[in-house]
Tab-separated table of C-alpha atoms in Angstrom:
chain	number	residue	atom	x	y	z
D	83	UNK	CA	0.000	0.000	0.000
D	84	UNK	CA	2.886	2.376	-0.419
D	85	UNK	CA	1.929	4.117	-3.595
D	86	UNK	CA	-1.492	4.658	-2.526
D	87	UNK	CA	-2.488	8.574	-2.787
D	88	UNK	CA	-5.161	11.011	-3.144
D	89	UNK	CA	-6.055	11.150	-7.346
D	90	UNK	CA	-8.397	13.538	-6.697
D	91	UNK	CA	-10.930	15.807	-4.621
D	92	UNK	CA	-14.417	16.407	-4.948
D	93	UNK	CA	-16.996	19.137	-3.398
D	94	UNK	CA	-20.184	19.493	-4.234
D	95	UNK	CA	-21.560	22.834	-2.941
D	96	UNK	CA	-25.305	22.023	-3.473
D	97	UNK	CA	-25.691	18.532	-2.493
D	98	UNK	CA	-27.046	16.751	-5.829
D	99	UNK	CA	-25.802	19.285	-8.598
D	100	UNK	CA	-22.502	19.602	-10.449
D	101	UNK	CA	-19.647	19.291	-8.054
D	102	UNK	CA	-15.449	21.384	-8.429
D	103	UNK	CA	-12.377	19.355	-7.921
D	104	UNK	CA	-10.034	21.413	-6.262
D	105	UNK	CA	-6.411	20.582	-5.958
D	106	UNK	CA	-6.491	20.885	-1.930
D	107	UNK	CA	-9.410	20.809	0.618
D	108	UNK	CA	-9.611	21.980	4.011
D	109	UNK	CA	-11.250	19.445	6.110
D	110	UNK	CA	-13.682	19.879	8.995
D	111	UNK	CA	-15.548	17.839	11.494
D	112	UNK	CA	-18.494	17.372	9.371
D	113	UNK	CA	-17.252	17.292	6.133
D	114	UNK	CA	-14.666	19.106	2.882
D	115	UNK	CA	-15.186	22.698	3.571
D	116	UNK	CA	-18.373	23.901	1.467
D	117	UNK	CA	-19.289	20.774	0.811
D	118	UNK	CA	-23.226	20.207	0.897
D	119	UNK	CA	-23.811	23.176	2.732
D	120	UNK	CA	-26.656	24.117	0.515
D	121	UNK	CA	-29.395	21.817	-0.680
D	122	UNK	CA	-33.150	22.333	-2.846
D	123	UNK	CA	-36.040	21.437	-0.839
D	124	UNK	CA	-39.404	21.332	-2.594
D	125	UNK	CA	-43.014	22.687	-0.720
D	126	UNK	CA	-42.815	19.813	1.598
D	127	UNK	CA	-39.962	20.595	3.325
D	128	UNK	CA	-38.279	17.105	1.892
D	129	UNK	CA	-35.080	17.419	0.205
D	130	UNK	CA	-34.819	17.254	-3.773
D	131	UNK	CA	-31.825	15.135	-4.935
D	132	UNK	CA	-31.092	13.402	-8.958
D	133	UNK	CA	-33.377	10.077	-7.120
D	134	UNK	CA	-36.166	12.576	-8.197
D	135	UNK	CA	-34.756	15.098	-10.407
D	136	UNK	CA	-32.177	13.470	-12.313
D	137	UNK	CA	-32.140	16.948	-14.076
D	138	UNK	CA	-30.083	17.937	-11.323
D	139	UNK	CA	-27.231	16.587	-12.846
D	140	UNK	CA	-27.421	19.613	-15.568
D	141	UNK	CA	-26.679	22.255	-12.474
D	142	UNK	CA	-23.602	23.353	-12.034
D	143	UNK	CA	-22.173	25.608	-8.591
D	144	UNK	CA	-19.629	27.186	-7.920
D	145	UNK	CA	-18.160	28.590	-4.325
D	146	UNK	CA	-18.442	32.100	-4.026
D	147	UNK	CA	-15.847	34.267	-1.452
D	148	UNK	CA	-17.881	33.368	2.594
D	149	UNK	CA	-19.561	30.446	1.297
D	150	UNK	CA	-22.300	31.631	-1.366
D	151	UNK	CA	-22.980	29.736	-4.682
D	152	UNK	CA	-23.080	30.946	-8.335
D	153	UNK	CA	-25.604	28.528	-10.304
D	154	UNK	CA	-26.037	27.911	-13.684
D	155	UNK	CA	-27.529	25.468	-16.016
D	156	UNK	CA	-28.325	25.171	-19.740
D	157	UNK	CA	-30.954	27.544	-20.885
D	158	UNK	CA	-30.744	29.684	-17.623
D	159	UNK	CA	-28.696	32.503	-16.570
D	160	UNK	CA	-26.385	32.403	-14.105
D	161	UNK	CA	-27.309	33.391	-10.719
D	162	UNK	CA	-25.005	34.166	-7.407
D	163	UNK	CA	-26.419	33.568	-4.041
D	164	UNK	CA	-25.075	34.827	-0.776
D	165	UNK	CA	-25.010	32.875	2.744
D	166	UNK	CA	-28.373	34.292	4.377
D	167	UNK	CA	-28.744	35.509	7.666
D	168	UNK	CA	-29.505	32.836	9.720
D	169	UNK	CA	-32.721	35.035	11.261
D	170	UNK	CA	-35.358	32.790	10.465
D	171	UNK	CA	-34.807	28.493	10.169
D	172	UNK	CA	-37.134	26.289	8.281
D	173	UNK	CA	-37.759	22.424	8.677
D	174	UNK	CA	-35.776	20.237	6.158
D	175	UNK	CA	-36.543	16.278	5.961
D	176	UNK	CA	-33.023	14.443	4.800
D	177	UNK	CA	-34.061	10.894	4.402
D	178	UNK	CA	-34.605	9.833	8.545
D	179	UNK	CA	-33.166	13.027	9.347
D	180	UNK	CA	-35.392	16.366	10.599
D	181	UNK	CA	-33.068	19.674	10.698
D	182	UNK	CA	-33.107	23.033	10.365
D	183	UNK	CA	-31.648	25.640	8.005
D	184	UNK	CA	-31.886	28.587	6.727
D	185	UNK	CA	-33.860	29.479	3.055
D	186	UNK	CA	-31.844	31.682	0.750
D	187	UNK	CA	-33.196	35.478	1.469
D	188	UNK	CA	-33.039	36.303	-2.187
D	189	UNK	CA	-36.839	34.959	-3.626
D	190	UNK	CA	-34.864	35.275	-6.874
D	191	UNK	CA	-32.569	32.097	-5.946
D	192	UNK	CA	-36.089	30.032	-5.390
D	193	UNK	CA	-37.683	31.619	-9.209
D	194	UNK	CA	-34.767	30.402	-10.451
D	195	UNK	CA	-34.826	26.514	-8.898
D	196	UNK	CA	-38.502	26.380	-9.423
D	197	UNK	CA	-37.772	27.122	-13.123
D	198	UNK	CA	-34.716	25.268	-13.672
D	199	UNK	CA	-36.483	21.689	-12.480
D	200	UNK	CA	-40.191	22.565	-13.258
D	201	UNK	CA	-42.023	22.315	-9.675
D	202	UNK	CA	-41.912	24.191	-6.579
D	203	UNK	CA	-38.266	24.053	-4.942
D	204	UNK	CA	-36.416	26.308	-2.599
D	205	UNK	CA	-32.936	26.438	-1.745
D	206	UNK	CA	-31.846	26.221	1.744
D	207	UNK	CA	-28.156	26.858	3.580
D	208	UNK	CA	-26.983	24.948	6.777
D	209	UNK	CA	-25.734	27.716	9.215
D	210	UNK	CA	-23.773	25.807	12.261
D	211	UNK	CA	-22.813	22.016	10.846
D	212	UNK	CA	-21.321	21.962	14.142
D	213	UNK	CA	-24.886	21.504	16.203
D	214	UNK	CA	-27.447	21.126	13.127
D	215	UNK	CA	-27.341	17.201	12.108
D	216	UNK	CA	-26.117	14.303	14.404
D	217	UNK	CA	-24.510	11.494	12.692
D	218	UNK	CA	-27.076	8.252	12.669
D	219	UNK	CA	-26.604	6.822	16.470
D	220	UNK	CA	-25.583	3.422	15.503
D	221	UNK	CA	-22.480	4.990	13.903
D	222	UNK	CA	-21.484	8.179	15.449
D	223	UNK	CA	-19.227	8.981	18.374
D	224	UNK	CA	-20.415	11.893	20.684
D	225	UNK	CA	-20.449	14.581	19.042
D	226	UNK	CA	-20.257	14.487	15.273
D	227	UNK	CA	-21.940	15.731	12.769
D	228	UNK	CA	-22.668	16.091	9.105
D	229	UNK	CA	-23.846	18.710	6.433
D	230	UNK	CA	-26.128	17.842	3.597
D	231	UNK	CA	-24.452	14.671	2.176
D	232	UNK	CA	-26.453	11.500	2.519
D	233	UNK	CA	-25.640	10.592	5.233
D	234	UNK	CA	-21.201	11.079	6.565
D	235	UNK	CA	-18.844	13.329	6.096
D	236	UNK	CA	-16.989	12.031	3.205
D	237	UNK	CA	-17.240	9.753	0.659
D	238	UNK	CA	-14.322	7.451	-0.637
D	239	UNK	CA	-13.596	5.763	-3.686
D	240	UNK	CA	-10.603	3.814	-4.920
D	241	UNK	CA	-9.738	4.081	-8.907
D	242	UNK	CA	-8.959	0.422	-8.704
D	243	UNK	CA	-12.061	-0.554	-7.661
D	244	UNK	CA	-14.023	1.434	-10.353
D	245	UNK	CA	-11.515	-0.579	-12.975
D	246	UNK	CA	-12.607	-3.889	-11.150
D	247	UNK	CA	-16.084	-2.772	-11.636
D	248	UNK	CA	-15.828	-1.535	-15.310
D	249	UNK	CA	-14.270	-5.428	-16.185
D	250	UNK	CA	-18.204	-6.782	-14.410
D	251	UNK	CA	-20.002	-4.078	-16.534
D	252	UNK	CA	-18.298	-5.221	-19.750
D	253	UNK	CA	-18.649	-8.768	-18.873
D	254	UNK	CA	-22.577	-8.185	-17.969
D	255	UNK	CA	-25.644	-7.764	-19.918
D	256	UNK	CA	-25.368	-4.347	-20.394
D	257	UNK	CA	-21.818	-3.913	-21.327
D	258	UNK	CA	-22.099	-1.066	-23.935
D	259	UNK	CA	-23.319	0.845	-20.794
D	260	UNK	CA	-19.304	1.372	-19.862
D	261	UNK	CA	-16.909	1.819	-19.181
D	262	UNK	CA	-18.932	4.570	-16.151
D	263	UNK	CA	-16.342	7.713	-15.032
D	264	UNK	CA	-16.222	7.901	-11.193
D	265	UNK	CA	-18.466	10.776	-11.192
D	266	UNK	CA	-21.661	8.488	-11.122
D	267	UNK	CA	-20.801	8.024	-7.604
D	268	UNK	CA	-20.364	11.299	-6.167
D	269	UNK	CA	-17.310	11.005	-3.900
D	270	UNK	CA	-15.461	13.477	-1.701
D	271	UNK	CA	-11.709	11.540	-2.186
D	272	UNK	CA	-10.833	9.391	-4.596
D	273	UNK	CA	-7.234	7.071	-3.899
D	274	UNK	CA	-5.248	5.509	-6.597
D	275	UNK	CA	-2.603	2.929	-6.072
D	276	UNK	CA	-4.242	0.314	-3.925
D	277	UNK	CA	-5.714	-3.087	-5.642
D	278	UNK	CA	-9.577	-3.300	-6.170
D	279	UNK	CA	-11.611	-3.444	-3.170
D	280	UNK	CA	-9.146	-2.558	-0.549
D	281	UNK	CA	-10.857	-0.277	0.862
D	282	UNK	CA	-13.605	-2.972	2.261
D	283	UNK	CA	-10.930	-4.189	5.000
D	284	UNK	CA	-9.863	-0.437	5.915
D	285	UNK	CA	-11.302	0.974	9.359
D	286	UNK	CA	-8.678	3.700	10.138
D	287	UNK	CA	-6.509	5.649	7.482
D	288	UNK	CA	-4.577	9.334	7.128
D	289	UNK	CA	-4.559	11.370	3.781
D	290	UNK	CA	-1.280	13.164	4.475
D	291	UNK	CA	-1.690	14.589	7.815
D	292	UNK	CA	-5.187	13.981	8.553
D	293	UNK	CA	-6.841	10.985	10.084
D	294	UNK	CA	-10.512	9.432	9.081
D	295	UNK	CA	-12.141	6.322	10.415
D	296	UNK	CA	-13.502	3.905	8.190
D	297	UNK	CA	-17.401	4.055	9.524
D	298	UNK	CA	-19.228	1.744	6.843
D	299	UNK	CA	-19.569	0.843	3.095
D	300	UNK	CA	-21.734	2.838	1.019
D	301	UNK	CA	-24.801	1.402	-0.528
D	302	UNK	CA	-25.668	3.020	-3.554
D	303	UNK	CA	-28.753	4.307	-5.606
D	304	UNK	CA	-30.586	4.455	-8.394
D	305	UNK	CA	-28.443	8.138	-8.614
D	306	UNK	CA	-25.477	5.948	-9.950
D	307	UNK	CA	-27.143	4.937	-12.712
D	308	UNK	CA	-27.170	8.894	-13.888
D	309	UNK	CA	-25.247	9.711	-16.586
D	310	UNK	CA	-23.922	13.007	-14.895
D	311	UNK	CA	-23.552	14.936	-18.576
D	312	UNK	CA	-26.950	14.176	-19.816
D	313	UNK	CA	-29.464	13.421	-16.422
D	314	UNK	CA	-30.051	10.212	-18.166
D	315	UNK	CA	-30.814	6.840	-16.401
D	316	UNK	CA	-29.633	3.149	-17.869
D	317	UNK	CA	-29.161	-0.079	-15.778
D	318	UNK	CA	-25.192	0.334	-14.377
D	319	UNK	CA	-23.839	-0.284	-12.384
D	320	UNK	CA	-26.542	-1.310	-10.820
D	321	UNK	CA	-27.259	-4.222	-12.127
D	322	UNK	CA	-23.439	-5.036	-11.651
D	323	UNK	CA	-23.357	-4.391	-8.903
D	324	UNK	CA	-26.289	-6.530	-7.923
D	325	UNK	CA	-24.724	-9.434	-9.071
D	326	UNK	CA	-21.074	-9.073	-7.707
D	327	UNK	CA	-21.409	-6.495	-4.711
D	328	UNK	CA	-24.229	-6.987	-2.320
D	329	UNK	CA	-23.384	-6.873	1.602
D	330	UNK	CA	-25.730	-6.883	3.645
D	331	UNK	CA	-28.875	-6.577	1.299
D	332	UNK	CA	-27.018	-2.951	0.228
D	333	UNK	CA	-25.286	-2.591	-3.370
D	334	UNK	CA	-21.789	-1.002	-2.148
D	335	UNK	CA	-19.451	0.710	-3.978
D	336	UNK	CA	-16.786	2.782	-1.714
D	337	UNK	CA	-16.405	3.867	1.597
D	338	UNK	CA	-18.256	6.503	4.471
D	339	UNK	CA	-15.397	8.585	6.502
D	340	UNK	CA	-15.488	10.849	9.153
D	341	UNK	CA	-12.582	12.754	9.855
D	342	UNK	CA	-10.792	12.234	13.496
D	343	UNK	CA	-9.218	15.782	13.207
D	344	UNK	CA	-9.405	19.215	11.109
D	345	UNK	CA	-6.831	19.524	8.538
D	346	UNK	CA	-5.757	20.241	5.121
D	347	UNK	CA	-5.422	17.372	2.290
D	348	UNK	CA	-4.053	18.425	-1.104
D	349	UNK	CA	-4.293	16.041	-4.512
D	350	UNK	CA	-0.796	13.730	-4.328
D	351	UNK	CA	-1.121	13.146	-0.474
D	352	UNK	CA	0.245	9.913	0.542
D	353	UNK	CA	-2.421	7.467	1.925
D	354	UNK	CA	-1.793	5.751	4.848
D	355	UNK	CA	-3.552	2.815	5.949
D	356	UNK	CA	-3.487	2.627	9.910
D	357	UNK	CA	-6.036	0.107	10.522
């Protein structure tokens, strides 16, 4: 495991749209730095991911200086949206998860979302990660938290494993499907230079200077089966993954982290595998 590294970093500044891949990342407690901080929530209060609206995958944002977001997507002009005030909270339902955040204070930002993916949305900002969102009991330690993302702080993914996968999806019934980019999965780090599946027997690692534990695979959703460049849906790797990949009744491809201390990781990083 000596070569192993950090190939790349991913944040996503509006959980479900378009993400950046930055060469470094600060990390916090509850995830990359403004990463999933923002999210769409439609009239319900429920949020609005590509499982609904794989149009989603069309929207683009970037990080703006303290946190905002510039969106754009095809057909619309591009609009910037500060961090609100956090002076009034509303209810937002994350899968099991009730919390609070606060709505964009521009009604322009909601026009636009609304228009962009056809039905009622509004988009929301998480204004203390540190107290809004307790991990899920059966896996947290005192204490920690998470923004927007499904459901940890970061995602992993190994490039070896998606070339172990890619071999199943051109083996499998719906081989002219792939070879699928890594961006179907939506991770925070991806490492290069271990051998496929590695990352199942890993519980504690470092990426340079910082240490993560290892808190459970991830099992995926029909989101993988996105194409992120056109919002359309096929059957991988899904249906790969099905087949080759199912622990306990989840389809898992990569790996749930929460990081043990703040830090800094930068693209190159040595990995370190501790546990």
């Amino acid at each position: 495991m000596g070569n192993a590294h950090l190939h790349s970093i991913h944040i996503h500044p509006v959980k479900a749209v378009r993400g950046l891949a930055p060469r470094e990342a600060v990390v916090e407690p509850w995830g990359l730095a403004g990463d999933r901080r923002w999210v769409l929530i439609d009239d319900g209060g429920k949020v609005v991911t590509q499982r609904r609206q794989p149009r989603l995958a069309l929207v683009a944002a970037e990080l703006q200086p303290g946190g905002g977001v510039r969106l754009s997507a095809p057909g619309m002009p591009p609009l910037a949206v500060p961090v609100p005030r956090p002076c009034v909270t509303v209810p937002v339902e994350i899968f099991r998860d009730k919390v609070e955040a606060v709505p964009a204070e521009d009604e322009a930002a909601h026009a636009w979302v609304s228009s962009c993916l056809g039905s009622d949305a509004r988009l929301v900002y998480m204004d203390d990660p540190a107290t809004r969102r307790p991990l899920a009991p059966e896996y947290a330690r005192p204490g920690e938290t998470v923004s927007f993302a499904d459901g940890f702080p970061l995602l992993l993914a190994t490039t070896a494993s998606l070339d172990a996968l890619n071999s199943l999806i051109a083996q499998g019934e719906h081989a002219g499907e792939g070879p699928l980019p890594m961006n179907r999965f939506r991770p925070n780090v991806v490492v290069a230079g271990t051998s496929a599946w590695a990352e199942d027997d890993w519980s504690r690692i470092a990426v340079g200077e910082v240490p993560f534990r290892v808190a459970k695979p991830c099992g995926r959703c029909v989101v993988t089966t996105t194409d992120q460049g056109t919002g359309e849906r096929g059957h991988e790797p899904l249906f790969s993954l099905g087949r080759h990949r199912r622990l306990g009744g989840k389809l898992v491809f990569g790996q749930n982290l929460v990081p043990l201390s703040r830090g800094t990781i930068r693209v190159g990083d040595q990995v370190r595998i501790l546990e």
